[in-house]
N, CA and C atoms as an extended XYZ file, in Angstrom:
258
Properties=species:S:1:pos:R:3:atomname:S:1:resname:S:1:resid:I:1 pbc="F F F"
N         0.847       -1.173        0.000 N   MET     1
C         0.000        0.000        0.000 CA  MET     1
C         0.893        1.236        0.000 C   MET     1
N         0.608        2.153       -0.919 N   THR     2
C         1.353        3.406       -0.953 CA  THR     2
C         0.378        4.566       -0.845 C   THR     2
N         0.821        5.601       -0.159 N   THR     3
C         0.020        6.815       -0.077 CA  THR     3
C         0.865        7.966       -0.582 C   THR     3
N         0.205        8.930       -1.198 N   LYS     4
C         0.911       10.076       -1.729 CA  LYS     4
C         1.003       11.135       -0.650 C   LYS     4
N         2.102       11.870       -0.670 N   ALA     5
C         2.282       12.941        0.296 CA  ALA     5
C         1.367       14.102       -0.031 C   ALA     5
N         0.899       14.764        1.002 N   VAL     6
C         0.105       15.970        0.850 CA  VAL     6
C         1.045       17.137        1.087 C   VAL     6
N         1.133       18.048        0.137 N   GLU     7
C         2.037       19.184        0.226 CA  GLU     7
C         1.375       20.312        1.009 C   GLU     7
N         1.979       20.722        2.108 N   VAL     8
C         1.427       21.795        2.930 CA  VAL     8
C         1.788       23.128        2.306 C   VAL     8
N         0.768       24.013        2.150 N   CYS     9
C         1.018       25.302        1.516 CA  CYS     9
C         0.826       26.473        2.467 C   CYS     9
N         0.089       26.304        3.534 N   GLU    10
C        -0.116       27.334        4.542 CA  GLU    10
C        -0.366       26.622        5.863 C   GLU    10
N        -0.532       27.398        6.908 N   VAL    11
C        -0.754       26.821        8.225 CA  VAL    11
C        -2.037       25.997        8.258 C   VAL    11
N        -3.109       26.472        7.599 N   ASP    12
C        -4.393       25.796        7.720 CA  ASP    12
C        -4.930       25.230        6.412 C   ASP    12
N        -4.080       24.981        5.441 N   CYS    13
C        -4.540       24.337        4.219 CA  CYS    13
C        -3.410       23.493        3.649 C   CYS    13
N        -3.740       22.643        2.682 N   ALA    14
C        -2.749       21.763        2.062 CA  ALA    14
C        -3.120       21.540        0.613 C   ALA    14
N        -2.123       21.257       -0.224 N   MET    15
C        -2.367       20.856       -1.600 CA  MET    15
C        -2.635       19.359       -1.570 C   MET    15
N        -3.799       18.962       -2.026 N   VAL    16
C        -4.219       17.571       -1.962 CA  VAL    16
C        -4.303       17.016       -3.381 C   VAL    16
N        -3.617       15.904       -3.681 N   PRO    17
C        -3.730       15.304       -5.003 CA  PRO    17
C        -5.185       14.949       -5.310 C   PRO    17
N        -5.673       15.358       -6.470 N   LEU    18
C        -7.068       15.123       -6.830 CA  LEU    18
C        -7.406       13.644       -6.907 C   LEU    18
N        -6.418       12.795       -7.211 N   ASP    19
C        -6.714       11.374       -7.323 CA  ASP    19
C        -6.913       10.704       -5.959 C   ASP    19
N        -6.757       11.463       -4.866 N   GLN    20
C        -7.048       10.922       -3.534 CA  GLN    20
C        -8.448       11.298       -3.062 C   GLN    20
N        -9.190       12.053       -3.886 N   ILE    21
C       -10.520       12.510       -3.512 CA  ILE    21
C       -11.559       11.719       -4.290 C   ILE    21
N       -12.525       11.192       -3.579 N   GLU    22
C       -13.573       10.397       -4.225 CA  GLU    22
C       -14.456       11.306       -5.085 C   GLU    22
N       -14.635       10.983       -6.359 N   PRO    23
C       -15.434       11.841       -7.237 CA  PRO    23
C       -16.903       11.844       -6.847 C   PRO    23
N       -17.565       12.927       -7.175 N   HIS    24
C       -18.966       13.084       -6.817 CA  HIS    24
C       -19.884       12.855       -8.009 C   HIS    24
N       -19.394       13.067       -9.236 N   GLY    25
C       -20.193       12.827      -10.422 CA  GLY    25
C       -21.130       13.965      -10.780 C   GLY    25
N       -20.780       15.186      -10.424 N   VAL    26
C       -21.611       16.350      -10.711 CA  VAL    26
C       -21.110       17.033      -11.980 C   VAL    26
N       -22.042       17.537      -12.808 N   ASP    27
C       -21.653       18.284      -14.002 CA  ASP    27
C       -20.918       19.559      -13.609 C   ASP    27
N       -19.959       19.934      -14.439 N   VAL    28
C       -19.159       21.127      -14.179 CA  VAL    28
C       -19.882       22.355      -14.724 C   VAL    28
N       -19.991       23.372      -13.924 N   ARG    29
C       -20.555       24.631      -14.391 CA  ARG    29
C       -19.479       25.376      -15.161 C   ARG    29
N       -19.817       25.824      -16.355 N   SER    30
C       -18.815       26.476      -17.209 CA  SER    30
C       -18.312       27.773      -16.596 C   SER    30
N       -19.165       28.505      -15.861 N   SER    31
C       -18.715       29.764      -15.252 CA  SER    31
C       -17.665       29.519      -14.172 C   SER    31
N       -17.814       28.444      -13.400 N   LEU    32
C       -16.833       28.114      -12.374 CA  LEU    32
C       -15.529       27.676      -13.015 C   LEU    32
N       -15.619       26.899      -14.062 N   LYS    33
C       -14.424       26.459      -14.785 CA  LYS    33
C       -13.669       27.669      -15.333 C   LYS    33
N       -14.402       28.607      -15.913 N   THR    34
C       -13.782       29.825      -16.457 CA  THR    34
C       -13.127       30.632      -15.349 C   THR    34
N       -13.793       30.738      -14.196 N   SER    35
C       -13.242       31.481      -13.064 CA  SER    35
C       -11.946       30.850      -12.560 C   SER    35
N       -11.928       29.526      -12.408 N   LEU    36
C       -10.710       28.847      -11.961 CA  LEU    36
C        -9.577       29.061      -12.952 C   LEU    36
N        -9.923       29.050      -14.221 N   GLU    37
C        -8.920       29.211      -15.265 CA  GLU    37
C        -8.328       30.621      -15.252 C   GLU    37
N        -9.185       31.634      -15.072 N   LYS    38
C        -8.728       33.027      -15.151 CA  LYS    38
C        -8.225       33.574      -13.819 C   LYS    38
N        -8.927       33.275      -12.733 N   VAL    39
C        -8.620       33.865      -11.429 CA  VAL    39
C        -7.816       32.908      -10.547 C   VAL    39
N        -8.073       31.620      -10.704 N   GLY    40
C        -7.458       30.628       -9.824 CA  GLY    40
C        -8.409       30.261       -8.701 C   GLY    40
N        -7.953       29.441       -7.798 N   GLN    41
C        -8.779       28.974       -6.687 CA  GLN    41
C        -8.743       29.992       -5.559 C   GLN    41
N        -9.883       30.511       -5.188 N   ARG    42
C        -9.969       31.494       -4.095 CA  ARG    42
C       -10.105       30.816       -2.741 C   ARG    42
N       -11.018       29.870       -2.646 N   ASP    43
C       -11.310       29.230       -1.362 CA  ASP    43
C       -10.892       27.767       -1.393 C   ASP    43
N       -10.303       27.282       -0.289 N   PRO    44
C        -9.964       25.861       -0.239 CA  PRO    44
C       -11.232       25.014       -0.160 C   PRO    44
N       -11.164       23.798       -0.677 N   VAL    45
C       -12.273       22.858       -0.533 CA  VAL    45
C       -12.184       22.231        0.852 C   VAL    45
N       -13.302       21.689        1.333 N   LYS    46
C       -13.316       21.037        2.643 CA  LYS    46
C       -13.497       19.544        2.430 C   LYS    46
N       -12.609       18.766        3.061 N   LEU    47
C       -12.589       17.312        2.919 CA  LEU    47
C       -12.604       16.661        4.288 C   LEU    47
N       -13.004       15.397        4.309 N   ARG    48
C       -12.899       14.609        5.539 CA  ARG    48
C       -12.369       13.225        5.169 C   ARG    48
N       -11.773       12.560        6.149 N   LEU    49
C       -11.292       11.201        5.925 CA  LEU    49
C       -12.471       10.259        5.820 C   LEU    49
N       -12.388        9.324        4.893 N   ARG    50
C       -13.444        8.340        4.700 CA  ARG    50
C       -13.274        7.186        5.687 C   ARG    50
N       -14.352        6.799        6.297 N   ALA    51
C       -14.319        5.659        7.209 CA  ALA    51
C       -14.252        4.374        6.394 C   ALA    51
N       -13.607        3.380        6.925 N   GLY    52
C       -13.526        2.089        6.236 CA  GLY    52
C       -12.100        1.719        5.923 C   GLY    52
N       -11.912        0.462        5.625 N   THR    53
C       -10.563       -0.031        5.373 CA  THR    53
C       -10.426       -0.725        4.035 C   THR    53
N       -11.415       -0.573        3.155 N   SER    54
C       -11.322       -1.245        1.863 CA  SER    54
C       -10.197       -0.628        1.030 C   SER    54
N        -9.765       -1.354        0.004 N   GLU    55
C        -8.703       -0.850       -0.868 CA  GLU    55
C        -9.118        0.470       -1.504 C   GLU    55
N       -10.376        0.587       -1.917 N   LYS    56
C       -10.861        1.836       -2.508 CA  LYS    56
C       -10.771        2.973       -1.505 C   LYS    56
N       -11.114        2.718       -0.249 N   ALA    57
C       -11.066        3.752        0.775 CA  ALA    57
C        -9.639        4.223        1.003 C   ALA    57
N        -8.674        3.319        0.846 N   VAL    58
C        -7.275        3.703        1.017 CA  VAL    58
C        -6.827        4.578       -0.149 C   VAL    58
N        -7.196        4.187       -1.379 N   ARG    59
C        -6.813        4.978       -2.553 CA  ARG    59
C        -7.537        6.305       -2.593 C   ARG    59
N        -8.797        6.294       -2.292 N   LYS    60
C        -9.636        7.493       -2.332 CA  LYS    60
C       -10.102        7.777       -0.916 C   LYS    60
N        -9.170        8.098       -0.048 N   GLY    61
C        -9.472        8.215        1.369 CA  GLY    61
C       -10.075        9.524        1.816 C   GLY    61
N       -10.316       10.446        0.904 N   LEU    62
C       -10.876       11.739        1.268 CA  LEU    62
C       -12.222       11.936        0.588 C   LEU    62
N       -13.198       12.416        1.343 N   VAL    63
C       -14.541       12.651        0.833 CA  VAL    63
C       -14.811       14.155        0.869 C   VAL    63
N       -15.473       14.651       -0.150 N   ILE    64
C       -15.758       16.081       -0.275 CA  ILE    64
C       -16.894       16.475        0.666 C   ILE    64
N       -16.656       17.486        1.493 N   GLU    65
C       -17.719       18.067        2.313 CA  GLU    65
C       -18.216       19.356        1.678 C   GLU    65
N       -17.320       20.131        1.094 N   ASP    66
C       -17.686       21.377        0.428 CA  ASP    66
C       -16.681       21.605       -0.699 C   ASP    66
N       -17.184       21.853       -1.908 N   GLY    67
C       -16.293       22.168       -3.013 CA  GLY    67
C       -16.347       21.191       -4.171 C   GLY    67
N       -17.384       20.366       -4.242 N   ARG    68
C       -17.432       19.355       -5.304 CA  ARG    68
C       -17.438       19.974       -6.696 C   ARG    68
N       -18.063       21.140       -6.854 N   HIS    69
C       -18.060       21.793       -8.165 CA  HIS    69
C       -16.668       22.318       -8.510 C   HIS    69
N       -15.961       22.867       -7.514 N   ARG    70
C       -14.582       23.336       -7.745 CA  ARG    70
C       -13.676       22.174       -8.117 C   ARG    70
N       -13.845       21.043       -7.445 N   ILE    71
C       -13.022       19.867       -7.747 CA  ILE    71
C       -13.307       19.364       -9.157 C   ILE    71
N       -14.586       19.286       -9.524 N   ALA    72
C       -14.946       18.823      -10.869 CA  ALA    72
C       -14.399       19.783      -11.924 C   ALA    72
N       -14.486       21.088      -11.674 N   ALA    73
C       -13.962       22.072      -12.624 CA  ALA    73
C       -12.442       21.962      -12.728 C   ALA    73
N       -11.775       21.789      -11.594 N   ALA    74
C       -10.317       21.651      -11.595 CA  ALA    74
C        -9.894       20.405      -12.369 C   ALA    74
N       -10.605       19.302      -12.175 N   GLU    75
C       -10.294       18.068      -12.902 CA  GLU    75
C       -10.476       18.270      -14.406 C   GLU    75
N       -11.545       18.970      -14.795 N   SER    76
C       -11.794       19.175      -16.223 CA  SER    76
C       -10.753       20.092      -16.852 C   SER    76
N       -10.094       20.913      -16.032 N   LEU    77
C        -9.003       21.777      -16.513 CA  LEU    77
C        -7.668       21.055      -16.522 C   LEU    77
N        -7.642       19.834      -16.005 N   GLY    78
C        -6.400       19.059      -15.985 CA  GLY    78
C        -5.540       19.285      -14.764 C   GLY    78
N        -6.074       19.973      -13.740 N   TRP    79
C        -5.310       20.182      -12.522 CA  TRP    79
C        -5.021       18.836      -11.868 C   TRP    79
N        -3.882       18.723      -11.206 N   LYS    80
C        -3.501       17.496      -10.517 CA  LYS    80
C        -3.700       17.593       -9.007 C   LYS    80
N        -3.876       18.814       -8.459 N   ALA    81
C        -4.076       19.009       -7.035 CA  ALA    81
C        -4.913       20.266       -6.822 C   ALA    81
N        -5.497       20.380       -5.627 N   ILE    82
C        -6.339       21.522       -5.284 CA  ILE    82
C        -6.112       21.841       -3.804 C   ILE    82
N        -6.241       23.133       -3.449 N   ARG    83
C        -6.069       23.529       -2.052 CA  ARG    83
C        -7.250       23.049       -1.226 C   ARG    83
N        -6.946       22.465       -0.058 N   ALA    84
C        -7.972       22.000        0.860 CA  ALA    84
C        -7.640       22.490        2.253 C   ALA    84
N        -8.647       22.821        3.007 N   GLY    85
C        -8.428       23.326        4.365 CA  GLY    85
C        -9.597       23.006        5.263 C   GLY    85
N        -9.521       23.505        6.470 N   PRO    86
C       -10.586       23.234        7.454 CA  PRO    86
C       -11.875       23.959        7.128 C   PRO    86
């Protein structure tokens, strides 16, 4: 079992690899995608650890609490990580 390191960017947030976040399956709003592309990410997404010990839970051990549209937009732009915080 291997886990990827989370890169800390500030005291209360971290850069989290998108492939560690369980997808939600929501359509991307084009205005949010455009905003991320032009302005960048303003607010960190909120994540929590997923309960369970299955192999999927280990690979995708973070669940979205707030920010699923930002994550979907970031993925559609080809981003590999997104800021996450409390």
